[in-house]
Backbone as JSON, one array per atom type, in Angstrom:
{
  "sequence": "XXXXXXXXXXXXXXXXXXXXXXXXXXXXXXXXXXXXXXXXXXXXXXXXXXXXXXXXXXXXXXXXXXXXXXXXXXXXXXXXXXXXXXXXXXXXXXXXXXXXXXXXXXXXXXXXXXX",
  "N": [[0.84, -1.17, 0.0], [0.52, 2.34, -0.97], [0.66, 6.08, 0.08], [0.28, 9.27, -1.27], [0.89, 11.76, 0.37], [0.03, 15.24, 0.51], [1.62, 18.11, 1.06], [0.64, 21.01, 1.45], [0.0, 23.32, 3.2], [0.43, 26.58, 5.25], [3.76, 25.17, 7.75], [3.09, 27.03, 9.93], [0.33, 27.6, 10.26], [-2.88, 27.54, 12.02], [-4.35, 25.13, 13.79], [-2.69, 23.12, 12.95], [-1.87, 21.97, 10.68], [0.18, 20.96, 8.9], [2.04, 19.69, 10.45], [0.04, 17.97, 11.51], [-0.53, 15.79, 9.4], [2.16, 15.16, 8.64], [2.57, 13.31, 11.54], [0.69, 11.93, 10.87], [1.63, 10.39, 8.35], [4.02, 9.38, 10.03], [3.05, 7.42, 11.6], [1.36, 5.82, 9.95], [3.87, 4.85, 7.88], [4.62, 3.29, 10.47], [2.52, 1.11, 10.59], [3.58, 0.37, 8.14], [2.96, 0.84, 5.3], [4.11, 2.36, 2.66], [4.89, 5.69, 1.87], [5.0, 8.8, 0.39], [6.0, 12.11, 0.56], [5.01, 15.44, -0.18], [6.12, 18.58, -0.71], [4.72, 21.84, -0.78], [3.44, 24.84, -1.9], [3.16, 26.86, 0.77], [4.25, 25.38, 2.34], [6.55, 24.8, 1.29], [8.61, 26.1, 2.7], [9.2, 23.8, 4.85], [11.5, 22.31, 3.46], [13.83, 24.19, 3.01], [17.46, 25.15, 4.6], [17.04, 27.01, 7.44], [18.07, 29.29, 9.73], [16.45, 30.36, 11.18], [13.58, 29.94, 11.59], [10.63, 29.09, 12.74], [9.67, 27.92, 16.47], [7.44, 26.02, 15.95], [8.53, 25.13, 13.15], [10.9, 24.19, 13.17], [10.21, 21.48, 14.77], [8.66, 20.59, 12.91], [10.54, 20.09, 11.24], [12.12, 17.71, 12.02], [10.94, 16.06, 12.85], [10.44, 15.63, 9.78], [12.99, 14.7, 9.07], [13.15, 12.33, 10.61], [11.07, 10.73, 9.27], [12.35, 10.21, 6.89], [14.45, 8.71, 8.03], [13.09, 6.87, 8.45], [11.99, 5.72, 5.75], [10.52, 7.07, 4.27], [9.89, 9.27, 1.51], [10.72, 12.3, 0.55], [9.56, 14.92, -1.41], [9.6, 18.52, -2.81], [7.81, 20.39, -4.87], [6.5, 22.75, -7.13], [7.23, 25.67, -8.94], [8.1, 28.09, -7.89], [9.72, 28.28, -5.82], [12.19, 27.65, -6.82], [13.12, 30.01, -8.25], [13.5, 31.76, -6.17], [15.46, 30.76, -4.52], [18.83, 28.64, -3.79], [19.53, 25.62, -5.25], [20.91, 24.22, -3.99], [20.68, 24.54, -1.25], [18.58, 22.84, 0.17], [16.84, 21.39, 2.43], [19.01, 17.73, 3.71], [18.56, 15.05, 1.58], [15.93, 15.74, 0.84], [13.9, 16.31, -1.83], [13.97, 17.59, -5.2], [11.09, 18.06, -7.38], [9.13, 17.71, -10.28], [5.71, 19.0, -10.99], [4.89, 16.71, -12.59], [6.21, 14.37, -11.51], [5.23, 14.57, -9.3], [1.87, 13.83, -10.23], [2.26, 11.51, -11.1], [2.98, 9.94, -9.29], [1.06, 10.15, -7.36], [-1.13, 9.18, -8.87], [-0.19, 6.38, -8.66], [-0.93, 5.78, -6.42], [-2.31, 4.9, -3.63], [-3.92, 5.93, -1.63], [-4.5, 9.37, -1.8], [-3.35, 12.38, 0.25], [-4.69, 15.18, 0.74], [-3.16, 18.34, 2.63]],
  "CA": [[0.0, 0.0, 0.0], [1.39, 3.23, -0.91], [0.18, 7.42, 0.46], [1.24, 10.05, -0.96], [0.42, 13.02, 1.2], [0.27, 16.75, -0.51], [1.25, 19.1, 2.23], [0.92, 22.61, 1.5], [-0.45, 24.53, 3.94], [1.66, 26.98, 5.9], [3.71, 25.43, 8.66], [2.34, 28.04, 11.02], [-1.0, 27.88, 10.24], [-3.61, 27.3, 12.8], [-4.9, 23.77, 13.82], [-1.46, 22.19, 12.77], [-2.3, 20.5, 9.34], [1.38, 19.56, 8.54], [2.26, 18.62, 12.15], [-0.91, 16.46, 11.68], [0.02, 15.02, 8.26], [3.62, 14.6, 9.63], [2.07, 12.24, 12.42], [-0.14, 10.61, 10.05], [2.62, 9.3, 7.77], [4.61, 8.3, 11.02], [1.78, 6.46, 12.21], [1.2, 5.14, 8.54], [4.89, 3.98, 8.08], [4.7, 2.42, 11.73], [2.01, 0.67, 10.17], [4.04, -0.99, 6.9], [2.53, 1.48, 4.36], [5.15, 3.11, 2.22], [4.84, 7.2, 2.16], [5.58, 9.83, 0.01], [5.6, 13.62, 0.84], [5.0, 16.19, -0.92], [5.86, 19.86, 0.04], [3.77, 22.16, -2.08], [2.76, 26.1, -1.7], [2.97, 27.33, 1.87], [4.81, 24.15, 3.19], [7.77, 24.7, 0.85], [9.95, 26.59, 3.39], [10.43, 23.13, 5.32], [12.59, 21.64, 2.4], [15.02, 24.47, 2.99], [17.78, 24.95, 5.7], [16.66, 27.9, 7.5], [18.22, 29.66, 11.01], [15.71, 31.29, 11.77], [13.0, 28.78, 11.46], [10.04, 29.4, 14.32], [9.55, 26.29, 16.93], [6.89, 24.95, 14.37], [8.75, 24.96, 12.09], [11.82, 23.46, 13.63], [9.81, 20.22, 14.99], [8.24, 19.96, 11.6], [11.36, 19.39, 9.72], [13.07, 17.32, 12.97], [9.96, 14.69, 12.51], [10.64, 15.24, 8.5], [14.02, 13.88, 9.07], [12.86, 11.31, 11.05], [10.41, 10.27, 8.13], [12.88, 9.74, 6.2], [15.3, 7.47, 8.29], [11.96, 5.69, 8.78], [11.98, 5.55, 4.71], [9.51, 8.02, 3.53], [10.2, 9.74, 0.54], [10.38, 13.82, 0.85], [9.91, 15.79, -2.02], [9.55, 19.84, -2.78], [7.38, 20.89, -5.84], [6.86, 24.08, -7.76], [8.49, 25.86, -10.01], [8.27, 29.1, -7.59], [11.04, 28.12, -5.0], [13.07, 27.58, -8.06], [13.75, 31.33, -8.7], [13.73, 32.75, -4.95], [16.33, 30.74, -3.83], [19.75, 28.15, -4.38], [19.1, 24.28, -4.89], [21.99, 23.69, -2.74], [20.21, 24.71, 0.19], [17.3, 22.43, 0.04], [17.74, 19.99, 3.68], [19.92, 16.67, 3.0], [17.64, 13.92, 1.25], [14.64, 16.22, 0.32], [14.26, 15.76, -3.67], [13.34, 18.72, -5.99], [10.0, 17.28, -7.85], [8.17, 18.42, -11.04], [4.45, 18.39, -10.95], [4.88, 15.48, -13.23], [6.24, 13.69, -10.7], [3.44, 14.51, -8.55], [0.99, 13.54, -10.44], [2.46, 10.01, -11.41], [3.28, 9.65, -8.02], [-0.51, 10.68, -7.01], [-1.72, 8.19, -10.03], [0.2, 5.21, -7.98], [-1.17, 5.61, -4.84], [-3.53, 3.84, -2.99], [-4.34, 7.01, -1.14], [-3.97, 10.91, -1.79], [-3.95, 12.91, 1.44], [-3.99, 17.06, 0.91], [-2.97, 19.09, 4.15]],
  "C": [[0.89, 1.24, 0.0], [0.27, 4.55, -0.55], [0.66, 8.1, -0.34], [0.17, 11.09, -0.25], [1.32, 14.37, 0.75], [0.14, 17.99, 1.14], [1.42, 20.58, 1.72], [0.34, 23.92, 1.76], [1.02, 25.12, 5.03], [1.9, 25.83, 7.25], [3.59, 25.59, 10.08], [1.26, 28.17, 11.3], [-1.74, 27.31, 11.46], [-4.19, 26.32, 12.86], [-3.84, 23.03, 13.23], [-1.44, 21.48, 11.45], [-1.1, 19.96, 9.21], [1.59, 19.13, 9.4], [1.22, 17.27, 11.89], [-0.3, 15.48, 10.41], [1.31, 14.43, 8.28], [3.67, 13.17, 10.29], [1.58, 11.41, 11.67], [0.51, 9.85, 9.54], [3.96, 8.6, 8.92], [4.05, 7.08, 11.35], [1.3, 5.28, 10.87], [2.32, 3.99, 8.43], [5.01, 2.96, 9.4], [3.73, 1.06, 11.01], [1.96, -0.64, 8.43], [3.37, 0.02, 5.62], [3.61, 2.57, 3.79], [4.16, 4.74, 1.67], [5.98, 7.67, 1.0], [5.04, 11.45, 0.12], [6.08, 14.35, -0.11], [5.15, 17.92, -0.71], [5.74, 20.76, -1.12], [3.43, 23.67, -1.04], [3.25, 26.46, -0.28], [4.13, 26.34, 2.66], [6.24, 23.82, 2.5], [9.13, 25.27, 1.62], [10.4, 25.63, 4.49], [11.17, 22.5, 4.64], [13.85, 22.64, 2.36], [15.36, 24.67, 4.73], [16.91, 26.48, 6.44], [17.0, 28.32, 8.93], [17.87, 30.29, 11.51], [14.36, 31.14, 11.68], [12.44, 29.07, 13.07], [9.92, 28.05, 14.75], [8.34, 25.05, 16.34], [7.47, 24.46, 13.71], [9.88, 23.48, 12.06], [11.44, 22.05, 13.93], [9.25, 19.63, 14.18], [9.52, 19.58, 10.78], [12.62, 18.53, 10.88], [11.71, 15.95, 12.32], [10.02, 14.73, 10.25], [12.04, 13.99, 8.21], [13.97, 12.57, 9.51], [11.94, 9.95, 10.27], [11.23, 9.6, 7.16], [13.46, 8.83, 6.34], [14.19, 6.59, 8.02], [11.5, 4.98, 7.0], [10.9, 6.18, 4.09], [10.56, 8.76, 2.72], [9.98, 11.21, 0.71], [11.0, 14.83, -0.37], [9.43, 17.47, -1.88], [9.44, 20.01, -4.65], [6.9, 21.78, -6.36], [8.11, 24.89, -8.23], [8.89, 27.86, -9.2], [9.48, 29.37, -7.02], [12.39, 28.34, -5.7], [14.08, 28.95, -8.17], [13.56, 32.29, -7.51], [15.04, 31.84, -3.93], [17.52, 29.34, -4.35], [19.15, 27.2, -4.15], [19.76, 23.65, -4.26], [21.41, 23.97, -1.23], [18.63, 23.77, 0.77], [18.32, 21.34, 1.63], [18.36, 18.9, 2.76], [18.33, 15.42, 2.61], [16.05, 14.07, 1.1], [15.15, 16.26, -1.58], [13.41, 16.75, -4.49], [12.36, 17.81, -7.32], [9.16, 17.88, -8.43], [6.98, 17.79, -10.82], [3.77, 17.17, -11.55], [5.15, 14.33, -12.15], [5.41, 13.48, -9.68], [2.61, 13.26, -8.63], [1.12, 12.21, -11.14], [2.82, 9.24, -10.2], [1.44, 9.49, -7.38], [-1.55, 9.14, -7.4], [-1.29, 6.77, -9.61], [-0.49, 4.73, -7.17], [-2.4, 5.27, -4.17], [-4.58, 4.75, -1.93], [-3.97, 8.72, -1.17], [-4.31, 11.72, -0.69], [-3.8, 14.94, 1.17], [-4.24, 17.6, 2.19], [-2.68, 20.17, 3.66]]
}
């Protein structure tokens, strides 16, 4: 069984959506279900490094990392990020991902989750 989960709400935003979506694919992978993330619109500033990163933000991309040892897949899509900042700065083992990839990724999956 494969997820992918489309996160791209800020964040910061109110009521936690990626924190929750975060949890969910922990809880998923705990579960034997292979995961792929997607960071999209609002939710693209945890794919870079950032030192100055509020305590949201920080525990969102500490449980991203953790996603990953756990073998989730963590990409960063749009073509906006592209031209506001370097692709060298993206965290280690996040994966720059055209909407193509998305949406063949999307077209796999046994479940699509948007946050």
């Amino acid at each position: 069984m494969h997820w992918t989960i489309l996160l791209k709400s800020d964040p910061e935003a109110k009521g936690n959506p990626v924190l929750h979506g975060l949890r969910m694919a922990a809880s998923a992978l705990a579960d034997e279900v292979e995961i792929s993330i997607f960071l999209s619109q609002e939710a693209i500033s945890l794919a870079f490094q950032d030192e100055h990163a509020g305590a949201k933000q920080k525990v969102q991309q500490d449980l991203i990392h953790e996603l990953q040892e756990l073998g989730a897949r963590i990409f960063v899509v749009g073509l906006e990020w592209l031209h506001q900042t370097e692709k060298s700065l993206l965290n280690a083992s996040i994966e720059a991902a055209s909407m193509k990839t998305l949406i063949r990724q999307m077209k796999m999956s046994d479940q699509v989750i948007p946050l």
